[in-house]
PDB file of C-alpha atoms in Angstrom:
ATOM      1  CA  MET A 813    -223.200 -13.237  -1.169  1.00  0.00           C
ATOM      2  CA  THR A 814    -221.120 -11.211  -2.705  1.00  0.00           C
ATOM      3  CA  ASN A 815    -216.962 -11.383  -2.447  1.00  0.00           C
ATOM      4  CA  LYS A 816    -215.819  -7.806  -1.276  1.00  0.00           C
ATOM      5  CA  LYS A 817    -211.863  -7.077  -2.908  1.00  0.00           C
ATOM      6  CA  GLN A 818    -209.916  -5.344  -0.391  1.00  0.00           C
ATOM      7  CA  ASP A 819    -207.369  -2.801  -1.122  1.00  0.00           C
ATOM      8  CA  GLY A 820    -203.995  -2.487   0.233  1.00  0.00           C
ATOM      9  CA  PHE A 821    -201.333  -4.550   1.874  1.00  0.00           C
ATOM     10  CA  THR A 822    -201.920  -6.646   5.278  1.00  0.00           C
ATOM     11  CA  LEU A 823    -200.206  -5.978   7.822  1.00  0.00           C
ATOM     12  CA  ILE A 824    -197.846  -9.395   7.424  1.00  0.00           C
ATOM     13  CA  GLU A 825    -197.107  -8.097   4.257  1.00  0.00           C
ATOM     14  CA  LEU A 826    -196.001  -4.707   5.365  1.00  0.00           C
ATOM     15  CA  MET A 827    -193.391  -6.042   8.104  1.00  0.00           C
ATOM     16  CA  ILE A 828    -191.924  -8.848   5.633  1.00  0.00           C
ATOM     17  CA  VAL A 829    -190.813  -5.847   3.497  1.00  0.00           C
ATOM     18  CA  VAL A 830    -189.769  -3.216   6.509  1.00  0.00           C
ATOM     19  CA  ALA A 831    -187.445  -6.696   6.901  1.00  0.00           C
ATOM     20  CA  ILE A 832    -186.388  -6.630   3.768  1.00  0.00           C
ATOM     21  CA  ILE A 833    -185.240  -3.331   3.897  1.00  0.00           C
ATOM     22  CA  GLY A 834    -183.603  -3.310   6.763  1.00  0.00           C
ATOM     23  CA  ILE A 835    -181.665  -6.494   6.228  1.00  0.00           C
ATOM     24  CA  LEU A 836    -180.410  -4.220   2.913  1.00  0.00           C
ATOM     25  CA  ALA A 837    -179.875  -1.744   4.588  1.00  0.00           C
ATOM     26  CA  SER A 838    -177.707  -3.150   7.042  1.00  0.00           C
ATOM     27  CA  ILE A 839    -175.620  -4.690   4.449  1.00  0.00           C
ATOM     28  CA  ALA A 840    -174.908  -1.132   2.970  1.00  0.00           C
ATOM     29  CA  TYR A 841    -174.662   1.768   4.741  1.00  0.00           C
ATOM     30  CA  PRO A 842    -171.471   0.180   5.941  1.00  0.00           C
ATOM     31  CA  SER A 843    -170.388  -0.507   2.504  1.00  0.00           C
ATOM     32  CA  TYR A 844    -170.984   3.477   2.000  1.00  0.00           C
ATOM     33  CA  THR A 845    -169.981   5.155   4.993  1.00  0.00           C
ATOM     34  CA  GLU A 846    -166.455   3.100   3.276  1.00  0.00           C
ATOM     35  CA  SER A 847    -166.271   4.371   0.816  1.00  0.00           C
ATOM     36  CA  VAL A 848    -166.436   8.066   1.606  1.00  0.00           C
ATOM     37  CA  ARG A 849    -163.708   7.162   3.708  1.00  0.00           C
ATOM     38  CA  LYS A 850    -161.686   6.041   1.007  1.00  0.00           C
ATOM     39  CA  GLY A 851    -162.814   8.855  -1.066  1.00  0.00           C
ATOM     40  CA  ARG A 852    -161.356  11.303   1.701  1.00  0.00           C
ATOM     41  CA  ARG A 853    -159.112  10.127   2.024  1.00  0.00           C
ATOM     42  CA  ALA A 854    -158.145   9.683  -1.672  1.00  0.00           C
ATOM     43  CA  GLN A 855    -158.592  13.536  -1.086  1.00  0.00           C
ATOM     44  CA  ALA A 856    -156.239  14.177   1.328  1.00  0.00           C
ATOM     45  CA  ARG A 857    -153.033  13.232  -0.754  1.00  0.00           C
ATOM     46  CA  THR A 858    -153.927  15.266  -3.647  1.00  0.00           C
ATOM     47  CA  ALA A 859    -154.121  18.327  -1.207  1.00  0.00           C
ATOM     48  CA  LEU A 860    -150.681  17.193   0.321  1.00  0.00           C
ATOM     49  CA  VAL A 861    -149.567  16.817  -3.209  1.00  0.00           C
ATOM     50  CA  GLU A 862    -150.685  19.924  -4.122  1.00  0.00           C
ATOM     51  CA  LEU A 863    -149.405  21.968  -1.170  1.00  0.00           C
ATOM     52  CA  MET A 864    -145.857  20.362  -1.841  1.00  0.00           C
ATOM     53  CA  GLN A 865    -146.134  21.814  -5.561  1.00  0.00           C
ATOM     54  CA  GLN A 866    -146.815  24.462  -3.941  1.00  0.00           C
ATOM     55  CA  GLN A 867    -144.436  24.382  -1.313  1.00  0.00           C
ATOM     56  CA  GLU A 868    -142.075  23.998  -4.362  1.00  0.00           C
ATOM     57  CA  ARG A 869    -142.400  26.354  -6.415  1.00  0.00           C
ATOM     58  CA  PHE A 870    -142.243  28.532  -3.238  1.00  0.00           C
ATOM     59  CA  MET A 871    -138.837  26.977  -2.440  1.00  0.00           C
ATOM     60  CA  THR A 872    -137.541  27.991  -5.344  1.00  0.00           C
ATOM     61  CA  GLN A 873    -138.615  31.635  -5.112  1.00  0.00           C
ATOM     62  CA  ARG A 874    -137.482  32.517  -1.931  1.00  0.00           C
ATOM     63  CA  ASN A 875    -135.090  29.470  -1.057  1.00  0.00           C
ATOM     64  CA  CYS A 876    -136.309  28.602   1.948  1.00  0.00           C
ATOM     65  CA  TYR A 877    -140.223  26.117   2.651  1.00  0.00           C
ATOM     66  CA  ALA A 878    -143.016  28.453   4.829  1.00  0.00           C
ATOM     67  CA  ALA A 879    -144.074  26.758   7.798  1.00  0.00           C
ATOM     68  CA  PHE A 880    -147.671  27.481   8.783  1.00  0.00           C
ATOM     69  CA  THR A 881    -150.269  26.282  11.545  1.00  0.00           C
ATOM     70  CA  THR A 882    -154.265  26.551   9.789  1.00  0.00           C
ATOM     71  CA  THR A 883    -157.310  26.958  12.109  1.00  0.00           C
ATOM     72  CA  ALA A 884    -160.366  24.514  11.723  1.00  0.00           C
ATOM     73  CA  ALA A 885    -161.728  27.263  10.052  1.00  0.00           C
ATOM     74  CA  GLY A 886    -159.078  26.907   7.727  1.00  0.00           C
ATOM     75  CA  LEU A 887    -156.535  30.484   8.089  1.00  0.00           C
ATOM     76  CA  ALA A 888    -153.515  29.697   8.348  1.00  0.00           C
ATOM     77  CA  THR A 889    -151.214  32.072   9.921  1.00  0.00           C
ATOM     78  CA  ALA A 890    -146.814  31.839   9.134  1.00  0.00           C
ATOM     79  CA  THR A 891    -144.995  29.981  11.517  1.00  0.00           C
ATOM     80  CA  ALA A 892    -141.787  32.375  12.521  1.00  0.00           C
ATOM     81  CA  ASN A 893    -138.504  32.203  11.267  1.00  0.00           C
ATOM     82  CA  THR A 894    -136.005  34.283  11.041  1.00  0.00           C
ATOM     83  CA  GLU A 895    -133.195  31.807   8.925  1.00  0.00           C
ATOM     84  CA  CYS A 896    -135.675  32.691   6.292  1.00  0.00           C
ATOM     85  CA  GLY A 897    -136.662  35.993   7.191  1.00  0.00           C
ATOM     86  CA  PHE A 898    -140.647  34.727   7.744  1.00  0.00           C
ATOM     87  CA  THR A 899    -142.730  35.878  10.995  1.00  0.00           C
ATOM     88  CA  SER A 900    -146.299  35.481  11.991  1.00  0.00           C
ATOM     89  CA  SER A 901    -147.535  38.294   9.447  1.00  0.00           C
ATOM     90  CA  THR A 902    -145.396  36.702   6.847  1.00  0.00           C
ATOM     91  CA  PRO A 903    -148.873  36.359   3.865  1.00  0.00           C
ATOM     92  CA  VAL A 904    -149.222  32.182   3.789  1.00  0.00           C
ATOM     93  CA  SER A 905    -152.913  32.526   1.608  1.00  0.00           C
ATOM     94  CA  MET A 906    -151.542  31.674  -0.990  1.00  0.00           C
ATOM     95  CA  PHE A 907    -151.681  27.715   0.122  1.00  0.00           C
ATOM     96  CA  LYS A 908    -153.933  25.469  -0.054  1.00  0.00           C
ATOM     97  CA  THR A 909    -155.139  24.842   4.041  1.00  0.00           C
ATOM     98  CA  PHE A 910    -157.524  22.737   3.400  1.00  0.00           C
ATOM     99  CA  SER A 911    -159.063  18.953   1.882  1.00  0.00           C
ATOM    100  CA  GLY A 912    -161.481  18.680  -1.508  1.00  0.00           C
ATOM    101  CA  ASP A 913    -163.041  21.533  -3.651  1.00  0.00           C
ATOM    102  CA  SER A 914    -165.577  22.775  -1.303  1.00  0.00           C
ATOM    103  CA  GLY A 915    -164.616  24.476   1.285  1.00  0.00           C
ATOM    104  CA  ALA A 916    -162.436  24.974   4.780  1.00  0.00           C
ATOM    105  CA  SER A 917    -165.400  24.646   6.809  1.00  0.00           C
ATOM    106  CA  SER A 918    -166.686  21.253   5.209  1.00  0.00           C
ATOM    107  CA  ALA A 919    -163.283  19.893   4.430  1.00  0.00           C
ATOM    108  CA  THR A 920    -162.479  16.558   6.556  1.00  0.00           C
ATOM    109  CA  TYR A 921    -158.959  17.490   6.353  1.00  0.00           C
ATOM    110  CA  ILE A 922    -157.275  20.670   7.772  1.00  0.00           C
ATOM    111  CA  LEU A 923    -153.208  21.528   6.182  1.00  0.00           C
ATOM    112  CA  LYS A 924    -150.438  22.511   8.208  1.00  0.00           C
ATOM    113  CA  ALA A 925    -146.447  22.659   7.535  1.00  0.00           C
ATOM    114  CA  SER A 926    -143.264  22.469   9.895  1.00  0.00           C
ATOM    115  CA  ALA A 927    -139.958  21.573   8.970  1.00  0.00           C
ATOM    116  CA  CYS A 928    -138.939  18.709   9.614  1.00  0.00           C
ATOM    117  CA  GLY A 929    -137.570  17.323  12.865  1.00  0.00           C
ATOM    118  CA  THR A 930    -134.980  19.141  13.769  1.00  0.00           C
ATOM    119  CA  GLN A 931    -133.660  20.297   9.886  1.00  0.00           C
ATOM    120  CA  SER A 932    -134.193  23.631   8.878  1.00  0.00           C
ATOM    121  CA  LEU A 933    -136.260  25.536   6.329  1.00  0.00           C
ATOM    122  CA  ARG A 934    -134.087  25.523   3.710  1.00  0.00           C
ATOM    123  CA  ASP A 935    -133.920  21.531   3.799  1.00  0.00           C
ATOM    124  CA  CYS A 936    -137.077  19.968   4.829  1.00  0.00           C
ATOM    125  CA  ILE A 937    -140.621  20.756   4.952  1.00  0.00           C
ATOM    126  CA  ALA A 938    -143.588  18.206   6.762  1.00  0.00           C
ATOM    127  CA  LEU A 939    -146.844  18.889   5.704  1.00  0.00           C
ATOM    128  CA  GLU A 940    -149.717  16.779   7.539  1.00  0.00           C
ATOM    129  CA  ALA A 941    -153.187  16.996   6.435  1.00  0.00           C
ATOM    130  CA  THR A 942    -154.872  16.510  10.013  1.00  0.00           C
ATOM    131  CA  LEU A 943    -158.630  15.247  10.281  1.00  0.00           C
ATOM    132  CA  LYS A 944    -161.127  17.975  11.779  1.00  0.00           C
ATOM    133  CA  THR A 945    -162.757  15.333  13.732  1.00  0.00           C
ATOM    134  CA  ALA A 946    -160.153  12.470  15.305  1.00  0.00           C
ATOM    135  CA  SER A 947    -163.135   9.290  15.153  1.00  0.00           C
ATOM    136  CA  SER A 948    -164.066   9.566  11.623  1.00  0.00           C
ATOM    137  CA  ASP A 949    -160.794   7.853  10.489  1.00  0.00           C
ATOM    138  CA  THR A 950    -158.850   6.090  12.714  1.00  0.00           C
ATOM    139  CA  GLN A 951    -157.207   3.290  10.371  1.00  0.00           C
ATOM    140  CA  VAL A 952    -155.335   6.200   8.673  1.00  0.00           C
ATOM    141  CA  GLY A 953    -156.055   8.988  11.135  1.00  0.00           C
ATOM    142  CA  ASP A 954    -153.235  12.485   9.955  1.00  0.00           C
ATOM    143  CA  LEU A 955    -151.570  12.411   6.892  1.00  0.00           C
ATOM    144  CA  THR A 956    -148.384  13.072   6.124  1.00  0.00           C
ATOM    145  CA  LEU A 957    -145.474  13.584   3.461  1.00  0.00           C
ATOM    146  CA  THR A 958    -142.291  15.366   3.958  1.00  0.00           C
ATOM    147  CA  SER A 959    -140.103  17.029   1.286  1.00  0.00           C
ATOM    148  CA  THR A 960    -137.874  14.285   0.661  1.00  0.00           C
ATOM    149  CA  GLY A 961    -140.617  12.000  -0.118  1.00  0.00           C
ATOM    150  CA  VAL A 962    -141.448  10.323   3.260  1.00  0.00           C
ATOM    151  CA  LYS A 963    -145.397   9.083   3.809  1.00  0.00           C
ATOM    152  CA  GLY A 964    -146.806   8.280   6.583  1.00  0.00           C
ATOM    153  CA  CYS A 965    -150.444   8.248   8.497  1.00  0.00           C
ATOM    154  CA  THR A 966    -150.805   8.480  12.325  1.00  0.00           C
ATOM    155  CA  GLY A 967    -153.622   5.198  12.652  1.00  0.00           C
ATOM    156  CA  SER A 968    -153.816   2.090  13.322  1.00  0.00           C
ATOM    157  CA  ALA A 969    -152.818   1.587   9.728  1.00  0.00           C
ATOM    158  CA  LYS A 970    -149.115   2.437   9.968  1.00  0.00           C
ATOM    159  CA  THR A 971    -147.963  -0.092  11.404  1.00  0.00           C
ATOM    160  CA  ALA A 972    -150.730  -3.153   9.983  1.00  0.00           C
ATOM    161  CA  ASN A 973    -150.610  -1.709   6.878  1.00  0.00           C
ATOM    162  CA  PRO A 974    -149.983   1.211   5.446  1.00  0.00           C
ATOM    163  CA  LYS A 975    -150.167   0.764   1.533  1.00  0.00           C
ATOM    164  CA  LEU A 976    -153.916   1.569   3.341  1.00  0.00           C
ATOM    165  CA  CYS A 977    -152.800   5.500   4.236  1.00  0.00           C
ATOM    166  CA  TRP A 978    -151.029   5.688   0.868  1.00  0.00           C
ATOM    167  CA  PRO A 979    -151.747   3.350  -1.714  1.00  0.00           C
TER     168      PRO A 979
END
């Protein structure tokens, strides 16, 4: 009698490997997605600060902030403001309108600017980074920043953990 050498894996060995991979994936994937969320929030905060710097530069040149809205595609349209002499055709292409570096189509947040509440655009500008997909970050939601230094967010962290919005 000769013993034949068997090549390959048994079904039990294969199932054990699949189970181990499944356990590791169930632990790693939530950590990965949270890490991606944190990175996108950081990009949005950076984009808001950069936009505020651009707005301050615009203010020193024209003595007024520029309000604009942005479409999901990243196209900005000036908000008409007679006090500052702006019309909807005032060029606002000089302002960054999305977070990240790879373009508005792949950005997670879209930026817009408006007057602070009832104040004039000569006094205060409120910037907002709006999520393109609202369900992607319910903790922080949209991020806000004003020229007076007020920072905030619209998600559940607004009251529960404000440091999550602006650390």
